[in-house]
Structures are given as structure tokens and as C-alpha cells.
XYZ file of C-alpha atoms in Angstrom:
660
model
C -1.604 69.842 8.780
C -3.876 72.404 9.606
C -4.351 75.937 9.867
C -4.530 76.717 13.149
C -1.708 75.739 15.496
C -1.514 72.465 17.506
C -3.525 71.863 20.486
C -0.810 72.263 23.609
C -1.237 69.838 26.496
C -4.401 70.569 28.364
C -4.304 72.354 31.973
C -6.129 70.928 34.193
C -8.849 74.281 35.879
C -7.882 76.280 38.642
C -4.580 75.757 37.583
C -1.664 78.553 36.333
C 1.722 80.071 36.576
C 0.419 81.227 40.054
C 0.416 84.944 38.537
C -3.429 84.679 38.863
C -3.684 84.468 34.998
C -4.491 81.138 33.551
C -6.417 80.170 30.223
C -10.034 79.606 30.241
C -11.823 76.673 30.472
C -10.314 74.245 27.175
C -8.230 76.996 26.261
C -4.813 76.018 25.925
C -2.013 78.296 27.998
C -1.045 80.482 25.768
C -0.765 84.040 24.930
C -4.145 86.019 24.662
C -5.976 82.646 26.234
C -5.072 83.614 29.554
C -7.729 84.939 32.280
C -6.488 87.231 35.204
C -8.395 86.156 38.726
C -9.335 89.674 40.030
C -10.181 87.772 43.897
C -6.683 86.629 43.745
C -4.602 88.790 46.258
C -2.087 86.015 48.520
C 0.941 84.926 45.187
C 3.321 83.656 48.378
C 5.255 80.630 47.844
C 5.023 77.315 50.243
C 8.188 76.667 52.348
C 10.761 74.046 51.226
C 13.828 73.763 53.360
C 13.808 73.349 56.957
C 15.537 72.154 59.850
C 15.666 68.928 62.058
C 18.478 68.314 64.970
C 20.663 71.078 63.790
C 20.572 70.079 60.095
C 19.153 71.888 57.091
C 16.504 69.585 54.690
C 14.766 69.877 51.521
C 11.095 68.863 51.292
C 8.427 69.525 48.927
C 5.614 72.193 48.486
C 2.153 71.354 50.360
C 0.112 73.998 48.960
C 1.106 75.780 45.462
C 1.285 79.516 45.128
C -1.307 81.582 46.991
C -2.116 78.433 48.879
C -4.015 76.839 45.838
C -4.465 73.397 46.527
C -1.958 70.883 44.967
C -3.128 67.617 43.189
C -1.781 64.390 44.220
C 0.742 63.758 41.353
C -0.532 60.200 40.094
C 2.826 59.049 38.129
C 5.474 57.758 40.221
C 9.328 59.342 40.457
C 10.603 57.158 37.411
C 7.799 58.075 35.091
C 8.016 61.728 35.868
C 12.066 61.350 35.224
C 11.364 60.175 32.152
C 9.105 62.874 30.600
C 11.551 65.361 31.691
C 14.361 63.627 29.827
C 11.907 62.894 26.788
C 12.078 64.318 23.332
C 10.642 64.448 19.584
C 12.877 61.591 18.236
C 12.936 60.581 14.802
C 14.488 57.646 13.735
C 15.783 55.591 17.126
C 13.208 56.929 19.625
C 13.608 58.079 22.913
C 17.076 59.018 24.462
C 17.639 58.344 27.897
C 18.799 60.945 30.343
C 20.218 60.271 33.854
C 18.009 61.964 36.550
C 18.911 65.380 37.590
C 20.510 65.509 41.215
C 18.283 66.896 43.971
C 18.979 70.833 44.827
C 20.280 71.913 48.201
C 21.269 75.795 48.925
C 24.574 76.477 49.520
C 23.952 77.865 52.979
C 23.107 73.801 53.774
C 25.567 72.331 51.515
C 28.172 74.562 53.268
C 26.970 74.631 56.888
C 29.549 75.292 59.248
C 32.896 74.241 55.932
C 35.274 77.298 56.559
C 38.709 77.739 55.327
C 41.363 78.488 57.422
C 44.758 80.070 55.990
C 47.867 81.165 58.230
C 48.948 84.459 56.895
C 50.984 86.862 58.630
C 51.538 90.780 57.411
C 54.650 93.473 58.260
C 53.414 96.626 60.282
C 56.056 99.429 60.106
C 57.074 101.027 63.828
C 58.541 104.453 63.176
C 58.618 105.370 66.807
C 61.299 102.891 68.190
C 65.195 102.792 68.003
C 65.160 98.997 68.525
C 62.578 97.983 66.461
C 61.653 99.526 62.362
C 58.833 96.716 61.802
C 56.939 94.066 63.260
C 55.279 90.672 61.636
C 52.047 89.922 63.470
C 50.818 86.264 62.392
C 47.357 85.865 61.625
C 44.935 83.506 60.627
C 42.299 84.114 57.884
C 38.894 82.214 57.448
C 36.692 81.839 54.840
C 33.196 80.694 55.512
C 31.954 78.665 52.200
C 28.543 79.338 53.057
C 28.462 82.984 52.560
C 31.197 83.677 51.211
C 32.317 85.687 53.851
C 35.708 86.171 55.766
C 37.699 87.475 58.864
C 41.005 88.539 60.501
C 41.722 86.694 63.765
C 45.361 87.785 65.675
C 46.185 85.179 68.693
C 46.164 87.368 71.943
C 49.825 87.421 73.455
C 50.097 88.565 76.706
C 51.469 91.502 77.756
C 52.359 92.258 73.897
C 51.614 95.897 74.069
C 49.281 95.442 70.898
C 45.730 95.318 70.003
C 45.112 91.945 68.939
C 41.949 89.216 68.236
C 39.506 90.207 65.264
C 41.531 92.220 63.792
C 38.710 92.554 60.765
C 34.825 91.225 61.515
C 33.356 88.705 59.344
C 31.343 89.923 56.349
C 32.540 88.923 52.544
C 35.807 90.968 51.184
C 35.965 93.675 48.477
C 38.160 92.816 45.997
C 38.399 95.698 43.787
C 36.274 98.693 42.544
C 34.026 97.498 40.550
C 32.485 95.801 43.111
C 33.660 92.047 42.982
C 34.028 90.071 45.756
C 36.441 88.033 47.140
C 35.940 84.088 46.541
C 37.485 80.696 47.370
C 39.033 80.056 44.167
C 40.687 83.711 44.465
C 42.534 81.894 47.391
C 45.875 79.831 47.676
C 48.915 79.430 49.231
C 52.183 81.510 48.475
C 50.107 84.358 47.140
C 49.914 88.373 48.800
C 45.721 89.109 49.306
C 45.291 93.031 49.470
C 42.387 93.532 51.725
C 42.003 96.994 53.039
C 45.296 98.321 51.973
C 46.953 95.380 54.118
C 49.089 92.991 52.449
C 48.533 89.409 54.036
C 51.064 86.728 52.708
C 49.362 83.039 53.084
C 52.040 80.879 53.620
C 50.044 77.274 54.626
C 46.104 76.175 55.666
C 44.842 73.029 57.360
C 43.923 69.737 55.727
C 40.111 70.621 54.704
C 41.300 73.792 52.973
C 43.618 71.664 50.951
C 41.309 68.861 50.535
C 38.062 71.306 49.637
C 40.496 73.491 47.310
C 41.779 70.652 45.461
C 38.323 68.887 45.106
C 37.184 71.899 43.399
C 39.959 71.497 40.996
C 42.304 74.341 42.363
C 45.954 73.155 42.714
C 47.401 74.065 45.823
C 51.060 75.839 45.925
C 53.717 74.301 48.216
C 53.557 75.783 51.973
C 55.888 78.141 53.144
C 57.895 78.708 56.335
C 56.122 81.305 58.668
C 58.632 84.480 59.039
C 59.419 85.508 62.746
C 58.677 88.377 63.988
C 62.815 89.208 64.691
C 62.221 91.486 67.851
C 60.517 89.117 69.211
C 62.999 86.330 68.307
C 66.086 88.727 70.389
C 63.989 89.005 73.303
C 63.391 85.133 73.476
C 67.414 85.100 72.946
C 69.337 84.696 76.296
C 70.785 87.196 77.902
C 74.668 86.560 77.789
C 75.646 87.694 81.719
C 78.638 90.571 81.992
C 81.943 90.022 83.199
C 81.777 91.257 86.422
C 83.977 94.381 87.467
C 86.763 94.090 89.794
C 85.171 97.398 91.645
C 81.600 96.958 93.571
C 79.344 97.200 91.226
C 76.161 99.368 92.271
C 73.587 97.364 90.309
C 74.548 94.356 92.044
C 74.698 95.818 95.853
C 70.878 97.248 94.772
C 69.431 93.828 93.994
C 71.546 92.065 96.920
C 70.253 94.680 99.325
C 66.866 96.407 98.600
C 64.953 96.616 101.062
C 67.411 95.914 104.148
C 67.995 99.103 106.191
C 70.430 99.638 109.298
C 68.631 100.915 112.201
C 70.244 103.132 114.581
C 68.973 105.076 117.521
C 70.607 107.945 118.414
C 71.145 111.109 120.319
C 71.487 114.509 119.248
C 73.222 117.050 121.753
C 71.588 120.877 120.862
C 71.910 121.867 124.476
C 74.949 124.227 123.615
C 72.351 126.959 121.614
C 69.769 128.470 122.802
C 66.499 126.896 123.926
C 68.674 123.605 123.297
C 67.780 120.009 124.339
C 68.353 116.482 123.755
C 66.519 115.041 120.292
C 65.655 111.363 119.864
C 66.839 110.554 116.525
C 66.215 107.267 114.347
C 69.605 107.001 111.884
C 68.700 104.312 108.587
C 71.549 103.683 106.530
C 70.152 101.727 103.258
C 72.305 99.736 102.339
C 71.446 99.778 98.114
C 72.422 102.604 97.555
C 74.406 103.443 100.962
C 72.368 106.524 101.686
C 71.673 108.081 105.213
C 68.282 109.572 106.532
C 67.883 110.999 110.176
C 64.868 111.181 111.490
C 63.361 112.657 114.963
C 61.332 111.336 117.525
C 58.631 112.728 118.601
C 56.837 112.533 121.709
C 53.028 114.440 122.896
C 53.622 117.822 124.143
C 57.120 117.761 123.615
C 56.302 121.453 122.183
C 57.935 120.857 118.704
C 56.706 120.781 115.085
C 55.839 117.183 114.286
C 58.095 117.104 111.082
C 59.267 113.668 110.204
C 62.452 113.937 108.789
C 65.306 116.027 110.358
C 67.797 114.956 107.141
C 66.606 113.528 103.651
C 68.201 110.438 102.502
C 71.297 111.111 101.020
C 75.147 110.000 100.983
C 76.641 112.020 103.081
C 80.236 112.581 102.734
C 82.923 112.167 105.336
C 86.153 113.643 103.662
C 86.189 116.647 101.511
C 89.289 116.840 98.708
C 91.867 119.815 99.344
C 89.903 123.119 98.203
C 90.990 124.964 96.052
C 90.730 129.306 97.584
C 88.715 130.272 94.530
C 86.125 127.348 95.177
C 82.790 128.869 96.680
C 82.202 127.184 100.095
C 79.190 126.616 99.326
C 78.055 124.201 96.499
C 74.765 123.693 95.694
C 75.761 119.161 94.863
C 78.387 117.355 95.961
C 79.873 115.465 93.501
C 82.582 112.221 93.554
C 85.466 114.914 92.906
C 84.633 116.649 95.736
C 84.599 114.196 98.205
C 87.347 112.001 98.943
C 85.391 109.612 101.202
C 81.328 108.930 101.808
C 80.494 107.724 105.215
C 79.930 103.512 105.128
C 78.409 101.358 107.782
C 81.719 100.595 109.222
C 81.293 103.784 110.229
C 78.401 103.553 112.683
C 78.630 101.715 115.972
C 76.988 101.545 119.103
C 78.547 104.121 121.764
C 80.136 106.107 118.889
C 79.522 109.608 117.806
C 79.003 110.799 114.561
C 78.973 113.776 112.627
C 76.419 114.330 110.361
C 76.342 117.908 108.048
C 77.793 119.371 111.383
C 75.589 117.879 114.017
C 76.709 115.274 116.031
C 74.844 111.964 116.878
C 75.438 109.666 120.112
C 74.409 106.340 118.885
C 73.070 104.126 122.056
C 71.394 101.543 120.390
C 70.329 99.155 117.094
C 67.959 97.166 116.075
C 68.477 93.466 115.724
C 68.874 93.402 111.469
C 71.200 96.002 112.627
C 73.085 92.934 114.875
C 73.537 90.364 113.200
C 74.468 91.983 109.813
C 77.233 93.556 111.916
C 78.099 90.008 113.595
C 78.118 88.822 110.377
C 79.908 91.547 107.759
C 82.086 92.598 110.475
C 82.434 89.563 113.397
C 81.300 92.524 116.432
C 79.979 91.223 119.071
C 79.528 93.417 121.824
C 76.112 96.295 121.139
C 75.671 97.042 124.697
C 73.026 99.627 124.704
C 74.482 103.086 126.686
C 71.945 104.128 128.976
C 71.215 108.187 127.807
C 68.745 108.582 130.301
C 68.346 111.698 132.037
C 69.558 112.099 135.371
C 66.326 113.637 137.337
C 67.122 117.199 138.102
C 67.107 118.250 141.479
C 64.667 120.778 142.703
C 65.663 124.355 143.913
C 63.606 124.260 147.552
C 60.925 126.491 147.756
C 61.409 129.606 150.462
C 57.811 130.176 151.903
C 58.570 133.935 152.637
C 57.372 134.749 156.877
C 53.848 134.956 156.955
C 52.783 138.784 157.154
C 49.823 138.928 159.000
C 46.695 138.523 156.629
C 44.485 136.339 156.390
C 44.869 133.016 157.760
C 48.666 131.449 156.658
C 46.851 128.838 154.355
C 44.958 131.308 152.090
C 48.695 133.501 152.120
C 50.529 130.561 151.464
C 48.190 129.719 148.315
C 50.235 133.383 146.490
C 53.581 131.425 146.623
C 52.100 128.474 145.265
C 51.028 129.820 141.700
C 50.079 133.271 140.033
C 46.598 132.674 140.139
C 46.073 131.589 143.949
C 42.929 129.191 144.977
C 41.073 129.374 148.287
C 42.561 125.988 150.506
C 40.583 123.057 149.981
C 37.765 122.393 152.935
C 37.498 118.941 154.467
C 33.510 118.731 153.091
C 32.536 116.100 155.353
C 34.020 117.082 158.447
C 32.071 120.159 158.291
C 28.502 117.865 157.555
C 29.538 115.488 160.141
C 30.164 118.246 163.011
C 27.847 121.031 161.594
C 26.624 123.320 164.386
C 28.187 121.350 167.028
C 30.618 123.607 169.367
C 31.802 123.618 172.360
C 31.766 126.822 174.930
C 34.229 127.825 177.047
C 34.074 130.896 180.147
C 37.547 132.604 180.245
C 39.228 134.960 181.662
C 41.601 137.578 180.447
C 44.720 137.312 182.003
C 46.264 140.907 182.399
C 48.224 143.441 184.613
C 45.598 145.957 184.050
C 42.900 145.781 187.190
C 39.946 146.692 185.277
C 40.554 143.629 183.254
C 40.458 141.233 186.298
C 36.707 140.877 186.308
C 36.064 140.506 182.403
C 34.493 137.137 181.584
C 34.590 135.966 178.235
C 32.560 132.906 176.378
C 35.127 131.066 173.877
C 33.425 128.669 171.335
C 35.223 126.590 169.569
C 33.452 125.515 166.174
C 34.188 121.612 165.327
C 33.274 121.756 161.865
C 36.462 123.866 160.744
C 38.442 124.250 163.938
C 37.906 127.718 164.008
C 37.620 129.442 167.896
C 35.463 132.787 168.035
C 35.787 134.751 171.458
C 32.877 136.902 172.852
C 32.759 139.434 175.715
C 28.737 139.517 177.309
C 28.248 143.249 178.192
C 27.945 144.471 181.456
C 26.151 147.349 182.068
C 27.901 150.450 184.343
C 31.217 148.467 183.662
C 32.353 150.726 181.126
C 32.998 148.148 178.156
C 30.362 148.108 175.544
C 31.197 143.859 175.352
C 30.283 142.300 171.868
C 32.107 140.147 169.477
C 35.886 140.317 170.908
C 37.784 137.833 168.275
C 36.337 136.831 164.804
C 35.860 133.554 163.630
C 39.526 132.215 163.053
C 42.405 129.608 163.523
C 44.564 130.046 166.406
C 47.864 129.166 166.248
C 49.047 128.170 169.126
C 52.406 129.501 170.696
C 55.857 128.487 169.904
C 54.477 127.133 166.367
C 56.042 128.781 162.879
C 54.241 129.949 159.503
C 55.924 126.507 157.265
C 54.363 124.201 160.095
C 51.396 125.685 162.149
C 50.228 123.308 164.693
C 46.641 125.015 165.534
C 44.482 124.883 168.777
C 42.137 121.709 169.061
C 39.147 120.574 171.851
C 42.139 118.518 173.413
C 44.196 121.759 174.291
C 40.861 122.784 176.774
C 41.492 122.288 179.888
C 40.347 123.860 183.593
C 42.527 126.098 184.131
C 44.818 126.364 181.087
C 45.834 129.208 179.084
C 44.642 129.635 176.221
C 47.318 132.637 173.727
C 45.636 134.361 171.278
C 47.740 136.358 169.032
C 48.874 138.150 172.087
C 46.503 137.886 174.663
C 46.146 135.414 177.100
C 43.211 133.800 178.374
C 42.315 131.265 181.398
C 39.479 128.867 180.945
C 37.138 129.202 184.074
C 33.850 126.787 183.100
C 32.962 124.776 180.835
C 29.462 123.948 179.129
C 28.073 120.750 179.861
C 27.472 119.956 176.137
C 31.735 119.694 176.507
C 31.147 117.047 178.740
C 28.726 114.899 176.989
C 30.512 115.529 173.540
C 33.779 114.128 175.191
C 32.406 111.730 176.913
C 30.634 110.351 173.746
C 34.003 110.636 171.814
C 36.275 109.813 174.272
C 38.314 107.749 172.229
C 39.545 110.473 170.008
C 40.805 113.072 172.721
C 43.118 112.363 175.589
C 42.499 110.889 179.422
C 43.830 114.498 181.211
C 41.636 116.181 179.122
C 38.352 114.110 180.175
C 38.831 113.949 183.647
C 39.600 118.030 183.658
C 35.975 118.218 182.528
C 34.604 115.500 184.956
C 36.398 117.112 188.163
C 35.268 120.412 187.346
C 30.975 119.144 186.825
C 31.573 116.500 189.888
C 30.750 118.561 193.002
C 27.522 119.937 190.633
C 26.693 116.133 190.568
C 27.169 115.660 194.550
C 24.808 118.758 194.720
C 22.193 117.021 192.723
C 22.669 113.699 195.262
C 22.923 115.037 198.244
C 19.484 117.174 196.837
C 18.068 113.884 196.219
C 19.347 111.852 198.643
C 16.840 113.260 201.370
C 18.781 116.037 202.626
C 16.446 119.447 202.515
C 17.634 121.306 199.834
C 16.934 124.488 201.101
C 18.662 123.778 204.091
C 21.747 122.983 201.770
C 22.070 125.716 199.825
C 21.524 128.193 202.574
C 24.382 126.190 204.404
C 26.434 126.776 201.209
C 25.916 130.389 200.472
C 26.648 130.734 204.267
C 30.112 129.227 203.687
C 30.741 130.887 200.743
C 30.051 134.593 202.572
C 32.403 133.461 205.015
C 35.085 132.002 202.898
C 34.783 135.190 199.902
C 38.049 136.542 201.267
C 40.122 133.162 200.604
C 41.247 133.161 196.542
C 43.574 130.954 196.483
C 42.394 127.965 193.875
C 41.482 124.647 195.030
C 43.403 121.802 193.682
C 41.409 118.753 193.285
C 44.674 116.216 191.853
C 46.897 117.424 194.532
C 43.928 117.134 197.293
C 42.967 113.005 195.971
C 47.505 112.539 196.145
C 47.657 113.843 200.034
C 44.139 111.770 200.736
C 45.900 108.333 199.469
C 49.593 108.939 201.356
C 47.009 109.845 205.179
C 45.275 106.534 203.935
C 47.709 103.961 204.356
C 45.402 100.689 204.538
C 44.101 102.270 200.920
C 40.446 101.922 202.324
C 39.739 105.208 200.889
C 38.180 106.425 203.831
C 40.108 108.921 206.900
C 38.804 109.448 210.795
C 37.410 113.535 210.855
C 41.212 114.161 212.334
C 42.990 113.197 209.790
C 41.192 114.616 206.862
C 40.900 118.244 208.454
C 44.980 118.159 208.988
C 44.594 117.585 205.397
C 42.158 120.387 204.537
C 44.880 122.234 207.046
C 47.871 121.677 204.497
C 45.651 122.921 202.037
C 44.849 126.165 203.731
C 41.318 125.511 203.738
C 39.742 127.399 206.620
C 38.043 124.455 208.932
C 38.155 126.099 211.986
C 34.718 127.706 210.898
C 32.222 126.275 212.541
C 29.529 126.379 208.962
C 32.413 124.562 207.256
C 32.434 121.737 210.221
C 28.503 121.610 209.470
C 29.487 121.199 205.645
C 31.623 118.746 206.329
C 29.445 116.651 209.108
C 26.187 116.745 206.102
C 29.035 114.605 203.867
C 30.857 112.857 206.287
C 29.363 108.474 206.522
C 29.400 108.671 209.913
C 31.730 106.508 213.540
C 33.882 109.675 212.391
C 35.002 109.017 209.282
C 34.745 110.658 205.603
C 35.545 109.031 202.541
C 37.450 110.762 199.950
C 34.791 111.234 197.321
C 32.303 113.363 199.650
C 35.140 114.891 201.358
C 36.497 116.404 198.344
C 32.769 116.971 197.607
C 32.243 119.230 200.822
C 35.600 120.965 200.359
C 35.061 121.190 196.814
C 31.169 122.763 197.294
C 32.968 125.714 198.906
C 35.924 126.657 197.548
C 34.183 126.522 193.649
C 30.549 127.276 194.111
């Protein structure tokens, strides 16, 4: 034996323990022979685990500690296994041992492998009179890869409990010493306490049973899962109760729920002050025999829009005879005070019903109500009652007599409204007839001698049918003249204030009399504009009015025609003046219409001509002084020769002398 230790197996240069410490060249790897490499700073180990296609697997390291180079192994796997199991032997040589299995981590070996136990726990219920505790069934899951556990309760719809994951996945402590639950602690038929709650394990799945038995654990027989007594009670069918002999309010509610009888009624409140007929709707609820009355409001009916006249309630029909000491006013009416309540048979179309002191006349109902009464009571007559108000006869309005102030239309407005408005004017008529005025010369008919020679201008305004009278001033007459009548509408004699009739242009003819507020005026002349206006609007005026104006202007037209026919105008004017001087004492008016009638009477042949002798006889009948030489001369100028005088020219000659 040598004095020093035997040299151990040599190591290759650069190899070591991975800590940067190794023996020097040719030195054994023993304490004191190691040399620390100060340049080495990385000491990590290479990864030997990986995943491929979702599965974990192990592989040989490609680098040494800290990234050192690994030399390729020159020995086979079998030789390496022999070296690992080789030991020193003295007699029988080397002992062969089986090769160790390859190392696999737990999270790879037990990946996606879970033990599942069916369990339940008892929970105390302190606030319910129907149950004192409840049984809650859960599932306990044990994950073999990291020894974690979780508790999940299946969710039940409308259970009212917080269900689902009751305990999250983690390693559950077992005791106060810091130990954790292991799969070796789990078995069937045991109580498992976690966080103060005790779970009873009653069953497990097939994988759990096979795994435990493979690990040498004897699995206890499974137990029956305990059910919740309150849940089982709810699942049992409810026995049908015996129907009582009397009416069942609950059955009535289920049968007639949401079914309402609707009646249309009228509440007559006219006996009270400011009373009226109130349209109402009566609702009878078949579910609980209650009645509700709603008032139907119309727009601008003057009442507050409260929808409910009587709230929904049971209404008494007949009261029990009350004692004398019973108060007349009670807050609530019970069945002891009421002998009979209102029912559907008390309501019918055309019947009056008194509800809480108010009488309602039912005049109609809806279709559902008709079907209900037809099916249950056999009533088929549902003829509606006519409740429409008869139109009130309006009292005739008496218009007071006209008092003379203003025009009648303006005064009438004070009788029609509290705040009178001016009468409406015909704007279209005013625009069409603006500045159109008919002027007439009138004479005042008066017994006063001073008024016989007074002449007036009567103006008729077509825009508003008003009349104004103006008197031209005459010097040294003693009458100042000026405006005689303010512009106003004038009524005809005999018209009433209720139906006034005003003067119109058709009433003004030559020789007619116009009465203006008690004064009588005779029309003696007219403006040429009057004739032109009447001829342009001949369809709007009577033929007599137009003919009167034409006859009045005809002599003037004869003078113009005579002057234009070749007769010297100066001689004709002188002759007319001389005739008028001789006839100035003749005051009788000349009636042209009657003169024409007499002319036609003597013209038997209808030729329109008379000889001078007959013509002079006609003039004598009308008191025309034809004996004057000047008048005969004037007739000769207007004759047609051959001792004949035509109707037109003869009338013109006499008219020139009598009118001009």
C-alpha cells in the first residue's frame, strides 16, 4: 500500500461541478485541489423539458452549467447503465442491476388527471319556519398535477342561493401545522373538513376509484346521496283540496281574473245647485265582486279631470237592521253590517242603480258584458236607451226699438254683445265702387213759401249706399246753404228697425219723392253720369228707372240732333227762349208717358205719324198752349213735312218748350 491516497478517476480539463470550481490539470477532484475560475459568471442550467403537440416530454441537455460545452459521450446507453450499477466485488464478480426508469415530473405525468368525489354538506337555516337546515350537494375536484382542490355546486334555476364555484382551486390546508390535503387523505365514507365546513364524501367516478386502487388504497363502498328535505317536499304533488259547498273566492279569482263588466250610465245631478248630467262608466270586476265608477270628461266641460268618481270597492245593497246605539257613520263596512252586496244580476240596460247615494241610469254596455249576461242569465234584450239631451228651445231675443242715435246697424251691436264691435263693411264693394257717386237735383216739398225755390244736390255713394244732401248757397236768399244732411244711410218710409229697408239707386227716378227723416224731396234733375252708369249696368236696375232717366235727357239730345241737322243753332235758341217766355205762366208738369199713350190712341194705323190737326188736338188735351205763334213755329221746325208730325219729333218739340 502506498502512503498517499489512491488517485481517483481523472477528469477532463474544463469540467467541474458547475460552480466555477475545478481541479487543476492532472489533479484529482478532491477538496483543496479545486481551482475557482473568476471569469465565469453564468451558472444556469439548460432546459430539459418541453411541450410538443400539447404533450410534455423530456430531453437531454445540450449545454452544461453556465453554457459550457458538453463533449459527446463515447459509451453506449447499456455501458452507461452497467457503470452506474457496477460495484466492487470480491468473490462473485459484478452484480447486474436493472436500469432505472427515466425521470418524469409530476405535472407532466398527472397532467389533466383529476379525482372527482360526490359530496354534500349540511347548512343551517335560521330564518325560515318551513325548514331548519338544507342539504347542498357539491362536487370536490382534486388535481393530481399540483395537489390543488376546488368545490363546485351545480346551479339550480330559481333556487335563490349563490351557487357555482364555492371554493376556488388551490392547495387546501389540512391542519395548523401547515400540512396540506393529499390524495392519500381522500376516500369514500369519510368527513372532510375544509375552512370550517364539513363535507361527506359519498361517491366518486370510475377514474378516481381505479387510481386509488392502483396506489394501494382500499376504496370504501359508496353511500347514498342525501337529498334536501325541503326540495323533496316541494316536488311532491299537492293534494287537491275539497271544494267547499259555498262559493270559493280563490276559485272565483282564478276563473274571472282580468274579466270586467262595463256599463255606460248617466248620473243625473240636476236636482242640486249647478247640477248636470254626468256621463259615467261603471266597471264590475268579476274576480272579487268590486265596483268602480269613472266619470267621462269632455274637452272644456268645466270640471276637474279626476278620472275616478268611486274607487274600486264592494258596494253594499241592503244593510242589516242597526241598533239605535250603533253610530250612523262607520269607517269600514264589514259583512256583519251588510245583508246583501251588489252582484251582476243587479245591473241591466235601462235600469237605475243607486250606488252610495248616487243614482245611475244604465243605458248601454259593451259586447263582453252582453255575452256574459246572455250565457249566464239568458238575457237577450240589450237595446240601448236614448239619453241624448233634447235641444233647448232658445228664447227669442227681443230687440229694443231704435232710439235714433247712430245708424240702426251700429246701435244693434249693443244688443248682441257686451263689447260691441262696428258692423262689418263690404270691402270688395267699397273697392269696386270707390269714387262712384250719383248726383240728383231735388226740390224741397214744403208748405212754407220760402222753401219752394230752394234747390238741393242729393249725392248717392255707391261704395257704401249712403246719401248726402248739399244746398248750394244763393245770394240774398236769407238761407246760408251748405251741408244739409251728413253722409248716412236713409231708410224708406214704412220700414221697421228690425228689418230696415234702405234707398237704392233704382228708387231714384225723375219726379219721384224721397223722404229723408221726415223731409220730402222731389227729384227734378240728374247728372249725365247717372244716365251713363245706369246704361252700363242696365241688367242691375229696373227698366222703368232707366227709361225715366232716358226720357229726361231725350229733349237735350233732340236739341243737339236738331243743331247738327242744319237748323241754325242761334235761331233755334232764340225761338226756344221766346217760347219759354210766353209759357212761363204755365206751371203744370208735362207727362211724357201719358202723351205717348194718347199719341198711340190716335195713331190707329200704327205708323208712328199723325197729321198736325190731330197732333194739336192731343196737345190741347194736355193743356199745351198751341195757339201761340211761336210754339206752332217750333212744331213746324220739328215736323216731317206733308202736314204730318212724328211721335218722336212732336214729343221733342213739346218737351223743349215745356221742360227746357
